[in-house]
Amino acid sequence: MIYADNAATTPLDRDAFEAMCPFLLEYYGNASQPYSFSVAGKKALKQARKTIAHRIGALPEEIYFTSGGTESDNWAIKGIMAGSHGSMITSQIEHHAVLHACNAMERLGVRVEYLPADRNCMVQPEALKERITQNTRLVSVMMANNEVGSVQPIAELSRIAHENGALFHTDAVQAVGHMETDVNYLEIDMLSASAHKFNGPKGIGFLYIRKGTAIQPYADGGAQEAGLRAGTENVASIVAMAVALEKNCEHMQENQIRLRKLEQIMEDRLRVENIDFIRNGNRGIPGNISLSIRGAEGEMLLHRLDLKKIYVSTGSACDSKNTEISHVIKAMKVPDEYAEGTIRVSFGAGNTEEDAADIARALAEIMNGMK
Ligand code: PLP
């Protein structure tokens, strides 16, 4: 089989898996208890927080563990906007974790503006400049789009937000572990990340919150995560997340070069096979290839590839039950005759050059069979 849906989720790294086992089987004590049996868990939590902070240029006390990207996005938006008299700005190409959290704020009376994206799925800083006002409390724009991989001009967007007295949040779920991410260089106030997108376990992630940011707690209860996100710490998963992030960051450059090569092989092969397609996005996140094939239907391609044991996606995993054209493809204004035939191939650590060529060949077979 060929698994090429790494933007939806990645396999767990073996070292990360092995790092979690002792905290499930031996050192299972509640890390918040004061006795010596909990010391191993406490120490591991402290080290993981330090490792993760270091990798994004943050301080350890600015890392708050959550259950993943969805919770981190919800916390950043609701924690700033709920009860606020200000407005906020986001973009039309965000993940539903951001868009639906914004919709929830709108139901509470918060005014939310949605910035458009261009044909390359890029949010233009000029558009933010035009719409931001002194009443804007928060700007939230993703670092890299999950459907087409486009990387956004975060440094410029955050500068505009700050010049106008607003906070800046970025959903960096597709970026962390795959491209350099420095919260100080990019002047980010809050950043969401999720371990299962960089070969860590599912159900664990973090929200970076810059020291001094006035944010409401996400969950009330115990004193964990400085009293802002209560709940017994998931030590095993947190430790594994740190190992996975460290490993991905250490090998980032070589991974990027390898994934770019797979992209190229697949694109070249599709051209040799005379497939009429558009490659969407700005070639941002390495290994993420969104293709819109003329005259095809994304859902049909996905099922035919599935029969060949090739696993790709029509876009966001969360959209896979929805046969409509995704909000991102619509926002980019992909021409109608191509838009319906959109699929996302996202390569990862397990993929080979043969996989890239085989996927292109399989697509050609399917398309030729339709003629
Ligand atoms: N944000 C983006 C950009 C994503 O790609 C995803 C997952 O698909 C999420 C948020 C949600 O993350 P999680 O699955 O950890 O809740």
Short mmCIF file of N, CA and C and ligand atoms in Angstrom, two decimals, residues 7-8 67-71 73 95 97 142 144 146 171 173-174 194 196-197 318, ligand 1:
data_model
loop_
_atom_site.label_atom_id
_atom_site.label_comp_id
_atom_site.label_asym_id
_atom_site.label_seq_id
_atom_site.Cartn_x
_atom_site.Cartn_y
_atom_site.Cartn_z
N ALA A 7 -0.65 14.98 5.53
CA ALA A 7 -1.19 16.24 6.04
C ALA A 7 -2.41 15.96 6.93
N ALA A 8 -3.03 14.79 6.75
CA ALA A 8 -4.16 14.40 7.61
C ALA A 8 -3.62 13.84 8.93
N SER A 67 -5.02 19.15 23.95
CA SER A 67 -5.33 17.85 23.31
C SER A 67 -5.06 17.88 21.81
N GLY A 68 -4.54 18.98 21.27
CA GLY A 68 -4.21 19.02 19.84
C GLY A 68 -4.53 20.36 19.21
N GLY A 69 -4.51 20.36 17.86
CA GLY A 69 -4.69 21.61 17.12
C GLY A 69 -6.05 22.24 17.32
N THR A 70 -7.09 21.42 17.33
CA THR A 70 -8.45 21.95 17.46
C THR A 70 -8.61 22.70 18.79
N GLU A 71 -8.15 22.07 19.88
CA GLU A 71 -8.28 22.73 21.18
C GLU A 71 -7.42 24.00 21.23
N ASP A 73 -6.54 26.01 18.81
CA ASP A 73 -7.19 27.08 18.03
C ASP A 73 -8.38 27.65 18.78
N HIS A 95 -8.47 26.43 8.66
CA HIS A 95 -9.05 25.12 9.01
C HIS A 95 -10.36 25.36 9.75
N ALA A 97 -11.26 24.29 12.49
CA ALA A 97 -11.05 24.52 13.93
C ALA A 97 -11.04 26.02 14.23
N MET A 142 -3.46 31.38 9.49
CA MET A 142 -2.67 30.15 9.59
C MET A 142 -1.27 30.32 8.97
N ALA A 144 0.53 27.73 7.51
CA ALA A 144 0.55 26.97 6.25
C ALA A 144 -0.80 26.31 6.08
N ASN A 146 -3.57 23.66 5.14
CA ASN A 146 -3.57 22.20 5.16
C ASN A 146 -3.99 21.57 3.83
N ASP A 171 -2.34 29.44 13.38
CA ASP A 171 -2.53 28.00 13.41
C ASP A 171 -1.35 27.43 12.62
N VAL A 173 -0.30 24.27 12.72
CA VAL A 173 -0.40 22.81 12.80
C VAL A 173 0.32 22.12 11.64
N GLN A 174 0.25 22.69 10.43
CA GLN A 174 0.91 22.05 9.29
C GLN A 174 2.37 22.46 9.15
N SER A 194 0.13 20.59 16.71
CA SER A 194 -0.47 19.29 16.99
C SER A 194 0.54 18.18 16.69
N HIS A 196 0.38 14.92 16.10
CA HIS A 196 0.20 13.85 15.10
C HIS A 196 0.49 14.31 13.68
N LYS A 197 0.79 15.60 13.52
CA LYS A 197 1.19 16.08 12.18
C LYS A 197 2.70 16.02 12.00
N CYS A 318 -11.14 16.52 7.50
CA CYS A 318 -12.42 16.86 8.13
C CYS A 318 -13.47 17.14 7.07
N1 PLP B 1 -5.41 23.16 11.97
C1 PLP B 1 -4.92 22.63 10.85
C2 PLP B 1 -4.28 23.54 9.84
C3 PLP B 1 -4.99 21.26 10.60
O1 PLP B 1 -4.50 20.74 9.48
C4 PLP B 1 -5.62 20.42 11.58
C5 PLP B 1 -5.78 18.98 11.34
O2 PLP B 1 -6.15 18.56 10.25
C6 PLP B 1 -6.10 21.03 12.77
C7 PLP B 1 -5.98 22.38 12.92
C8 PLP B 1 -6.72 20.21 13.85
O3 PLP B 1 -5.72 19.53 14.57
P1 PLP B 1 -6.06 18.26 15.49
O4 PLP B 1 -6.35 17.13 14.58
O5 PLP B 1 -4.83 18.03 16.30
O6 PLP B 1 -7.22 18.65 16.35
#
